[in-house]
mmCIF file of C-alpha atoms in Angstrom:
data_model
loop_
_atom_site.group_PDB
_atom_site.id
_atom_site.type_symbol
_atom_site.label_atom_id
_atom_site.label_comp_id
_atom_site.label_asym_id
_atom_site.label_seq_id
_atom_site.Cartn_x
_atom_site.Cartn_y
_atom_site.Cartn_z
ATOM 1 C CA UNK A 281 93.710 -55.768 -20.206
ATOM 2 C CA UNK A 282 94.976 -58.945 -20.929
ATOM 3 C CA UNK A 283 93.872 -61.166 -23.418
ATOM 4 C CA UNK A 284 91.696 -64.053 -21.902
ATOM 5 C CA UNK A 285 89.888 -60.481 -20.870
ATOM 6 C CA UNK A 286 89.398 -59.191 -24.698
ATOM 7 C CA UNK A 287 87.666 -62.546 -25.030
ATOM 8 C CA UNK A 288 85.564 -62.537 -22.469
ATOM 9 C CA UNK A 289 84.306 -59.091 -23.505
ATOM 10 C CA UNK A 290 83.689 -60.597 -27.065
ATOM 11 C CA UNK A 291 82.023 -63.316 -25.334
ATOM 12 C CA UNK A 292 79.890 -60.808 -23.466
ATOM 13 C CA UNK A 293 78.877 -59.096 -26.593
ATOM 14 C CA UNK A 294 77.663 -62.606 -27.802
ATOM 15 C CA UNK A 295 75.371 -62.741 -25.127
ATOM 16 C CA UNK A 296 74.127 -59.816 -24.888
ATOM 17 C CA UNK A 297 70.941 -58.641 -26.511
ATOM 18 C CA UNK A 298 71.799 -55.788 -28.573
ATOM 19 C CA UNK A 299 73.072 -55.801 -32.261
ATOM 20 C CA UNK A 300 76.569 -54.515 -32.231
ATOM 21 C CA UNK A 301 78.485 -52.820 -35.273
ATOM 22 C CA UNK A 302 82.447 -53.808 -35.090
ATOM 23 C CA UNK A 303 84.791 -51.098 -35.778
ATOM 24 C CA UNK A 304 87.103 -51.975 -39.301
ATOM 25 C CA UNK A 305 90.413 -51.952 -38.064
ATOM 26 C CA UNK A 306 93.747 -53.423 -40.239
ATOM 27 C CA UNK A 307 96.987 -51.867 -38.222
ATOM 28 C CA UNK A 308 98.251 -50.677 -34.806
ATOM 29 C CA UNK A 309 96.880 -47.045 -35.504
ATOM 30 C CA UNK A 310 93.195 -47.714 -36.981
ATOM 31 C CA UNK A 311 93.056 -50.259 -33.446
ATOM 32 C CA UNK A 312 93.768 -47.228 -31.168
ATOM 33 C CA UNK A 313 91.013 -44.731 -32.931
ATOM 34 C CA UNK A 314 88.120 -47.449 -32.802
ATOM 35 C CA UNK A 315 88.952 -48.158 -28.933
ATOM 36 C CA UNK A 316 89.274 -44.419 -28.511
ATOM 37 C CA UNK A 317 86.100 -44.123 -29.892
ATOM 38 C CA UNK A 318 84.358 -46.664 -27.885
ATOM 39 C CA UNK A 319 83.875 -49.474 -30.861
ATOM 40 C CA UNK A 320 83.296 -52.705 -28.131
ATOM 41 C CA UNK A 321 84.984 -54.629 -30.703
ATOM 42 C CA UNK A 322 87.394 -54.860 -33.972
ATOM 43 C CA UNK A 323 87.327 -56.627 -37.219
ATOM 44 C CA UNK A 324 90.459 -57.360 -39.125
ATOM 45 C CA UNK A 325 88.521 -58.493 -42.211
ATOM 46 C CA UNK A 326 90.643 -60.892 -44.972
ATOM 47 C CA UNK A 327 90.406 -57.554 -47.746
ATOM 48 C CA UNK A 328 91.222 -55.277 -45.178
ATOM 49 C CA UNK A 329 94.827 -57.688 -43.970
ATOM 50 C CA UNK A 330 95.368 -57.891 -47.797
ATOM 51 C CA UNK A 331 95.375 -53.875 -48.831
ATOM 52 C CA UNK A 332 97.567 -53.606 -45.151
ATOM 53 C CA UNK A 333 99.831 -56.547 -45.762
ATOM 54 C CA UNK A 334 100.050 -56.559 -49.362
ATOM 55 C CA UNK A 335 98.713 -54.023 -50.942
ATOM 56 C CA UNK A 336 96.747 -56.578 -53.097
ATOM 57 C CA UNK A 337 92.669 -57.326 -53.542
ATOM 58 C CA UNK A 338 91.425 -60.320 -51.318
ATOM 59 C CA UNK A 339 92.454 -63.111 -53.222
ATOM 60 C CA UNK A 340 93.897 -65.432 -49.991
ATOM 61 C CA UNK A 341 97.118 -64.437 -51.316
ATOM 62 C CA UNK A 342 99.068 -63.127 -47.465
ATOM 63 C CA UNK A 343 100.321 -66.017 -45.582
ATOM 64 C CA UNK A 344 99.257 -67.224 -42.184
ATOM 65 C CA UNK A 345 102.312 -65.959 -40.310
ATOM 66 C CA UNK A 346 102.133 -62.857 -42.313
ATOM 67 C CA UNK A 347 98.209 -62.659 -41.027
ATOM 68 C CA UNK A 348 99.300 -63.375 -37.420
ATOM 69 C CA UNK A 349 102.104 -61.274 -37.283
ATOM 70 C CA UNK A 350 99.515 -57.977 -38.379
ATOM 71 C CA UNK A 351 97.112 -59.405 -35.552
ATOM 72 C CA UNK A 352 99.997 -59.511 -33.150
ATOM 73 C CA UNK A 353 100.790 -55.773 -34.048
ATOM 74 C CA UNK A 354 97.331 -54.491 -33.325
ATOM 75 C CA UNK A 355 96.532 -56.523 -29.989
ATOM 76 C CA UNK A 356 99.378 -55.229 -28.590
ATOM 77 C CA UNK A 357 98.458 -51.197 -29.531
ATOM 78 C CA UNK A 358 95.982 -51.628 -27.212
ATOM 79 C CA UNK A 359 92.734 -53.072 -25.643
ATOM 80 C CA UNK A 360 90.369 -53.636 -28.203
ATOM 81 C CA UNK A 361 88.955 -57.440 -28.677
ATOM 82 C CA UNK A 362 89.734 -57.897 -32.235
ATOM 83 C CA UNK A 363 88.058 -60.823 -34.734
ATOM 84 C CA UNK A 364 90.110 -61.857 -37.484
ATOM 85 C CA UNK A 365 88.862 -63.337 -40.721
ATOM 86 C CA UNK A 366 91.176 -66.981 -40.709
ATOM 87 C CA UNK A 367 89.539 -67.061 -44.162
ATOM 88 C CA UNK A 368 89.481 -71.176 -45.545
ATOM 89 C CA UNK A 369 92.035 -71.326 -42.303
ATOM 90 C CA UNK A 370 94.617 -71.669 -44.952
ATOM 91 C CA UNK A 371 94.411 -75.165 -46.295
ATOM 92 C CA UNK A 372 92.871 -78.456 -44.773
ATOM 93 C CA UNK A 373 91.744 -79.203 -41.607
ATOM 94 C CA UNK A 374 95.204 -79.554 -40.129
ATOM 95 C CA UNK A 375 96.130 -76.153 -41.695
ATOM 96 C CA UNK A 376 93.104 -74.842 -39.858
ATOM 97 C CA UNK A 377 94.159 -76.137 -36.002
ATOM 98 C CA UNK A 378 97.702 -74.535 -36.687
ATOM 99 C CA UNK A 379 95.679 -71.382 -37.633
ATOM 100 C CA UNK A 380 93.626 -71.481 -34.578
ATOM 101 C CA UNK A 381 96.840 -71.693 -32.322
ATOM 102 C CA UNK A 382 98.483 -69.097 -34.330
ATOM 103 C CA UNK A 383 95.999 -66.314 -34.177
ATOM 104 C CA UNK A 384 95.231 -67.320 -30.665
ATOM 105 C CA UNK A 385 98.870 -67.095 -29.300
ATOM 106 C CA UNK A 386 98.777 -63.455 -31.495
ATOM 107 C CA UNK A 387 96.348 -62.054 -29.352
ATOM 108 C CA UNK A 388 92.847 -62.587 -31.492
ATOM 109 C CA UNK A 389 89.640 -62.503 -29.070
ATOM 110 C CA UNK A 390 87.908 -64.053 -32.055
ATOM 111 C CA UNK A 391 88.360 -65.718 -35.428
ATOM 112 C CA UNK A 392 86.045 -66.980 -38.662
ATOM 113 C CA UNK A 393 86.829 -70.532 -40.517
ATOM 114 C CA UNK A 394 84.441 -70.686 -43.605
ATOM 115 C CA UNK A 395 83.213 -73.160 -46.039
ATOM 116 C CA UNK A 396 84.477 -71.292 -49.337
ATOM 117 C CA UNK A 397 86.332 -72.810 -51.587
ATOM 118 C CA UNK A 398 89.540 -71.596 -51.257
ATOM 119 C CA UNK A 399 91.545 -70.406 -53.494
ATOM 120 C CA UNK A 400 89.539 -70.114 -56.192
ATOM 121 C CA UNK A 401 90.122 -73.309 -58.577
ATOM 122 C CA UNK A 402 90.777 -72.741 -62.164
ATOM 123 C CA UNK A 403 88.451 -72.570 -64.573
ATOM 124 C CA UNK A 404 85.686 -71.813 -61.841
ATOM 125 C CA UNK A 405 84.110 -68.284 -62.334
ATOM 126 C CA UNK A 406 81.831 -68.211 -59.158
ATOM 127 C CA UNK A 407 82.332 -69.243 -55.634
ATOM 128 C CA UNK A 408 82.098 -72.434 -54.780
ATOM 129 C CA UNK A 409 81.619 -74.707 -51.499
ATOM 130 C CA UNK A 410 83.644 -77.143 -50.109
ATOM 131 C CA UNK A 411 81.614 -80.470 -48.871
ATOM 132 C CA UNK A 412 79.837 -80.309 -45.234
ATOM 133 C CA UNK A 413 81.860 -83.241 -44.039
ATOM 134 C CA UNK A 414 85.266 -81.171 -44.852
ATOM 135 C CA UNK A 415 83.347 -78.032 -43.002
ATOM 136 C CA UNK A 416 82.771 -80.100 -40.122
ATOM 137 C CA UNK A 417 85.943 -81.154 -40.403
ATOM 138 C CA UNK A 418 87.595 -78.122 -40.535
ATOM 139 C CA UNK A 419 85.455 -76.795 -37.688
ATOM 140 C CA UNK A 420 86.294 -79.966 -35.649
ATOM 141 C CA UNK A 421 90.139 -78.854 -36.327
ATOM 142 C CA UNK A 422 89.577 -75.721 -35.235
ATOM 143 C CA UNK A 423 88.487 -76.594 -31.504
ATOM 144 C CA UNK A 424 90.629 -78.869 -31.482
ATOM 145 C CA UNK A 425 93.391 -76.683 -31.804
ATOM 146 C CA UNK A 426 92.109 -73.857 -29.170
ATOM 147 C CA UNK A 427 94.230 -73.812 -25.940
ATOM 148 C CA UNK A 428 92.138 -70.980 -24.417
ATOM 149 C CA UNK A 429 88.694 -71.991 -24.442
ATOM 150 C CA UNK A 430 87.439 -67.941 -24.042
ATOM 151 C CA UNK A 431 89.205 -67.823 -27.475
ATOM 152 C CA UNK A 432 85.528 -67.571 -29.669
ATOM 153 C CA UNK A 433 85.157 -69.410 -32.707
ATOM 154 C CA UNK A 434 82.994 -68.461 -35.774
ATOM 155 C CA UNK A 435 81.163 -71.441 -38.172
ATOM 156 C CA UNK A 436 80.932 -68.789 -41.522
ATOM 157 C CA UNK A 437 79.037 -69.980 -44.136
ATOM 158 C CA UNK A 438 78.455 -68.387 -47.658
ATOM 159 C CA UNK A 439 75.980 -71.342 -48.583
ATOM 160 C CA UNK A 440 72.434 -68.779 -48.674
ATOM 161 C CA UNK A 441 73.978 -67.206 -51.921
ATOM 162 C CA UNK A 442 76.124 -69.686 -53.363
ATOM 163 C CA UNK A 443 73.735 -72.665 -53.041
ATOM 164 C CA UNK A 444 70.888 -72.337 -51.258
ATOM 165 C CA UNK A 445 69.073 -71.064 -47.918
ATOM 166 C CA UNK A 446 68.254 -75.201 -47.027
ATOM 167 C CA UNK A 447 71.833 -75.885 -47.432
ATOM 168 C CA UNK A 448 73.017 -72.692 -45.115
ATOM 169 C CA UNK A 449 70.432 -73.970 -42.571
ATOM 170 C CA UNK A 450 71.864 -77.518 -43.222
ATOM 171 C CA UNK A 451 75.399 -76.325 -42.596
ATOM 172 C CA UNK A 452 75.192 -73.626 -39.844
ATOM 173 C CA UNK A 453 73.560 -76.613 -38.062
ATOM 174 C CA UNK A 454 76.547 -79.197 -38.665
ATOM 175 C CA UNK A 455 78.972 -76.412 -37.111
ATOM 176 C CA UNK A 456 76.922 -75.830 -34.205
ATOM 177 C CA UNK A 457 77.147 -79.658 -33.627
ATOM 178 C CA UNK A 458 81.126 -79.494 -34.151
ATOM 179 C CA UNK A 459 81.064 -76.904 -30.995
ATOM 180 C CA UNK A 460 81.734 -73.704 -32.537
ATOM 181 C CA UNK A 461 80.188 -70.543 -30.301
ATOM 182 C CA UNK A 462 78.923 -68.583 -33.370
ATOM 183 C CA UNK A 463 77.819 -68.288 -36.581
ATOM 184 C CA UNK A 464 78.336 -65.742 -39.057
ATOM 185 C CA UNK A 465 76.497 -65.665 -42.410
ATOM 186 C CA UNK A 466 77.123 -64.040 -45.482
ATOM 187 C CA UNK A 467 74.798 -63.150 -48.530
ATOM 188 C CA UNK A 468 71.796 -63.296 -46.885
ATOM 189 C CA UNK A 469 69.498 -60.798 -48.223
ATOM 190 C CA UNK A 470 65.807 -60.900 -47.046
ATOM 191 C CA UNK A 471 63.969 -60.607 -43.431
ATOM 192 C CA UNK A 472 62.546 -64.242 -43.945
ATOM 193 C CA UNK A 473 66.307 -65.400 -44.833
ATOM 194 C CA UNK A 474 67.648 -64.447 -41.427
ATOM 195 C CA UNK A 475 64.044 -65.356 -39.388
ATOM 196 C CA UNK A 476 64.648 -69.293 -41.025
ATOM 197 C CA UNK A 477 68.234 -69.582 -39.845
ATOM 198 C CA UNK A 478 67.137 -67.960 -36.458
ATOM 199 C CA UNK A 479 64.499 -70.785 -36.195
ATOM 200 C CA UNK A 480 66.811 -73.432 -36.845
ATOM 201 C CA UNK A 481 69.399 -72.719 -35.055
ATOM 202 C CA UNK A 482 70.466 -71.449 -31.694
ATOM 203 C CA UNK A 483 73.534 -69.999 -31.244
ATOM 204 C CA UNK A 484 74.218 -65.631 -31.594
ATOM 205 C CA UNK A 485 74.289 -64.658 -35.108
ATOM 206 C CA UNK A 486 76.636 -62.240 -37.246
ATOM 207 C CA UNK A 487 75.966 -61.216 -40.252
ATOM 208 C CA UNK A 488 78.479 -60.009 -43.064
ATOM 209 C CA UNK A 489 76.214 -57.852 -45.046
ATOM 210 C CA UNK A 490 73.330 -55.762 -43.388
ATOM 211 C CA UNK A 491 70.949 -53.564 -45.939
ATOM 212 C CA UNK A 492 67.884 -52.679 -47.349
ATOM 213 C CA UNK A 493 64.969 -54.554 -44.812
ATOM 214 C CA UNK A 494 67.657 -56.480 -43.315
ATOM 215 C CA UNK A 495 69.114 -52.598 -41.492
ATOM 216 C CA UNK A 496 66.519 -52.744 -38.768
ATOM 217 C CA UNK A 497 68.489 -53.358 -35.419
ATOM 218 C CA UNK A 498 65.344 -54.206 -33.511
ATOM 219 C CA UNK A 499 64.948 -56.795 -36.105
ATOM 220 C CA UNK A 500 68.173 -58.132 -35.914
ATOM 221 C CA UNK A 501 68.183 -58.347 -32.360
ATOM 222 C CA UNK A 502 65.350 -60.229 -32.278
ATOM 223 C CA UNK A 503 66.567 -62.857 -34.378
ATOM 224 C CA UNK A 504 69.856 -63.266 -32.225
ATOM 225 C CA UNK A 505 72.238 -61.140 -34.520
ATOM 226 C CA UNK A 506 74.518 -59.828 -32.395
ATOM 227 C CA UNK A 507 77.072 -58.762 -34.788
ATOM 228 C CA UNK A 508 76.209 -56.637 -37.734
ATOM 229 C CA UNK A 509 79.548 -56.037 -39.933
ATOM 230 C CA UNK A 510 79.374 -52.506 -41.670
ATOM 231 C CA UNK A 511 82.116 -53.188 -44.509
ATOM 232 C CA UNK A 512 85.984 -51.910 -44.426
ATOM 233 C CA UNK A 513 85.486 -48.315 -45.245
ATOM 234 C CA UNK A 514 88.389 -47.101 -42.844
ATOM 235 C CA UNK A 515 91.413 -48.694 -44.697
ATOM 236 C CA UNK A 516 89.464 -47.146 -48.005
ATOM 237 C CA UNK A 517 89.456 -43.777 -46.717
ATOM 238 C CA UNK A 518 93.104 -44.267 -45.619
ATOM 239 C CA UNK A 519 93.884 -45.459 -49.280
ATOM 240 C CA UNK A 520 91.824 -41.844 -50.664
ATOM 241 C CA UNK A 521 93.386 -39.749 -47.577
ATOM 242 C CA UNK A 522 97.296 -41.301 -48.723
ATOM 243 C CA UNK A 523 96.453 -40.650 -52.342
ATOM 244 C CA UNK A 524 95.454 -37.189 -52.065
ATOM 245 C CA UNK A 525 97.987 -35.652 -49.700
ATOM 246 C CA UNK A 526 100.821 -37.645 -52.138
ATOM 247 C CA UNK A 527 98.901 -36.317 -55.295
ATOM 248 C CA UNK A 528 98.777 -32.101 -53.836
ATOM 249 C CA UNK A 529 102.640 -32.926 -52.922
ATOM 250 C CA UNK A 530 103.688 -33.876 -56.420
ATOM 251 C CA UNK A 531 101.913 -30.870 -57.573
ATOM 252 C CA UNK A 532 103.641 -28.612 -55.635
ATOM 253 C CA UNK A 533 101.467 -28.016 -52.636
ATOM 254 C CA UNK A 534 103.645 -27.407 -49.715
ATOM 255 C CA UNK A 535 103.101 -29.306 -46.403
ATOM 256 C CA UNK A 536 101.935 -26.726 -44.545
ATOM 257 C CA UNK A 537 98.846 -25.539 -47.001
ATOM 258 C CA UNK A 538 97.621 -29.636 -47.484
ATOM 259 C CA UNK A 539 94.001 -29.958 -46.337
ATOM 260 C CA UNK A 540 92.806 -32.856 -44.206
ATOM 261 C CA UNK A 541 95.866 -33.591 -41.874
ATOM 262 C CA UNK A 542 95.350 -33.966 -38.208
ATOM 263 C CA UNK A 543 95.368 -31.978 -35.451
ATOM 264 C CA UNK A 544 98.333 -32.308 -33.197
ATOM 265 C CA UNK A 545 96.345 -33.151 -30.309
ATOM 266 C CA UNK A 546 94.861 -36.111 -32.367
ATOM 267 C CA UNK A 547 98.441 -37.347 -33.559
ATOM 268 C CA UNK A 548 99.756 -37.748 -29.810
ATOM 269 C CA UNK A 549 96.394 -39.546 -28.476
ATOM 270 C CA UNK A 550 96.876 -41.830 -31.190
ATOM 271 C CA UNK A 551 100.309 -42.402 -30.550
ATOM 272 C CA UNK A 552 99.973 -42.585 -26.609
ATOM 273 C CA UNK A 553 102.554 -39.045 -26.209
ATOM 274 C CA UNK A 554 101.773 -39.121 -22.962
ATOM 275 C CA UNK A 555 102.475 -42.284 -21.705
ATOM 276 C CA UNK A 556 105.560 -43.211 -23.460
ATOM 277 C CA UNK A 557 106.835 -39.562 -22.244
ATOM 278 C CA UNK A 558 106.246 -40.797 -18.334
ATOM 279 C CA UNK A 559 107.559 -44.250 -19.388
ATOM 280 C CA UNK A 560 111.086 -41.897 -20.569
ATOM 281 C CA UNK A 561 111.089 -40.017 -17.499
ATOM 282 C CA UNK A 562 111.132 -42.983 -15.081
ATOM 283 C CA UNK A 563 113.691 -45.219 -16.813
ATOM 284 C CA UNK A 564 116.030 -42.809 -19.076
ATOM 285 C CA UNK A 565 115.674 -39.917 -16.663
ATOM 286 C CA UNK A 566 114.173 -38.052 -19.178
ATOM 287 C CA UNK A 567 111.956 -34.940 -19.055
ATOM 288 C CA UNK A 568 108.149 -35.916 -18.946
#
């Protein structure tokens, strides 16, 4: 599949009319598993790239080339349309266009540009915003920068729980005039949250936290989400999985008694076996 496909089968999800969970994926391998196991899409979120890249919390400390260089890695595993969280796009609103033709030359079907204040200024304790007209700047940037135009582009705005509902509304509207083809909304909380922003705007929602009333997918649907994110609990299983096979090892437990590896069978899907053993048997004359 090549990649103007990935993005029309995000674009498809878009417009589809059922709620979709993406599958948490942050390397080659974790890619493979979710399209194995039918995920229609991936998320690279910005904590998940940091654990993978850096081994540090999400603080926008990986680079952009080190960000497309991991997205470049798991596009080419396999066939899965991955989004990738560009974060702030990594500086101003030229920053952000070089972003945009970074991650799309790496193979992203989809990325996320926010209005967060990033990094974090000093002496500030809580997140903060940057102004609309930078947002709309930034979002401006980011089409502008787009060679494919099947490449999708999220508006993300924290605004419901860092100023107010009005100013999400007020926001998610500007990007939608800049000519982004979603919008994805964080910190929204309540049914009547999501049915106001539904009202006032028009284009297919996502939504970074789903819980309590808001974990209704009839309800979602029927307010245009069409992406529901369900957190990044793959890389932390991987971190508990690592930590407990290293932990029974330095205790003495010998490889073959550890609990929790898997199967062989399992190992060589993941790893495509198969296929690279046909790929040695045509051009190295090995066995296949």
């Amino acid at each position: 599949m090549i990649v103007q496909e990935r993005r029309e089968a995000f674009r498809a999800v878009l417009a589809g009319r059922a709620v979709v969970r993406p599958g948490s994926v942050y390397d080659a391998l974790s890619a493979r598993i979710a399209e194995d196991l039918g995920f229609e899409i991936g998320i690279l979120g910005g904590s998940a790239a940091s654990l993978a890249i850096l081994g540090d919390p999400d603080l926008v400390l990986i680079t952009l080339s080190e960000l497309a260089e991991q997205v470049r890695r798991i596009t080419r595993a396999g066939r899965l349309p991955v989004m990738v969280d560009a974060d702030h796009g990594y500086g101003n609103a030229l920053n952000v266009r070089r972003t945009v033709q970074e991650l799309e030359a790496a193979g992203a079907a989809a990325l996320t540009i926010e209005d967060t204040l990033l990094p974090q200024h000093y002496g500030e304790a809580k997140p903060q915003l940057i102004s609309l007209d930078e947002g709309v700047g930034k979002i401006e940037a980011a089409i502008d920068g787009r060679n494919d135009r099947s490449l999708v582009i999220f508006g993300r705005t924290g605004a419901a729980s860092i100023t107010s509902l009005d100013d999400a509304i007020v926001r998610a509207r500007a990007y939608e005039g800049a000519g982004v083809d979603a919008l994805f909304f964080t910190g929204l909380r309540r049914r009547d949250e999501l049915a106001a922003i539904a009202a006032a705007t028009r284009l297919p929602i996502m939504l970074g936290t789903v819980d309590g009333d808001l974990d209704d997918d009839a309800f979602l649907a029927a307010h245009r989400v069409r992406i529901a994110n369900q957190g990044h609990a793959p890389i932390a299983a991987a971190i508990a999985a690592v930590h407990a096979t290293l932990k029974a090892l330095r205790e003495g437990r010998k490889p073959k008694d550890l609990a929790g590896l898997p199967a062989a069978e399992l190992t060589r899907q993941v790893t495509r076996e198969a296929e690279m053993k046909a790929r040695v048997a045509r051009w190295l004359g090995g066995r296949p």
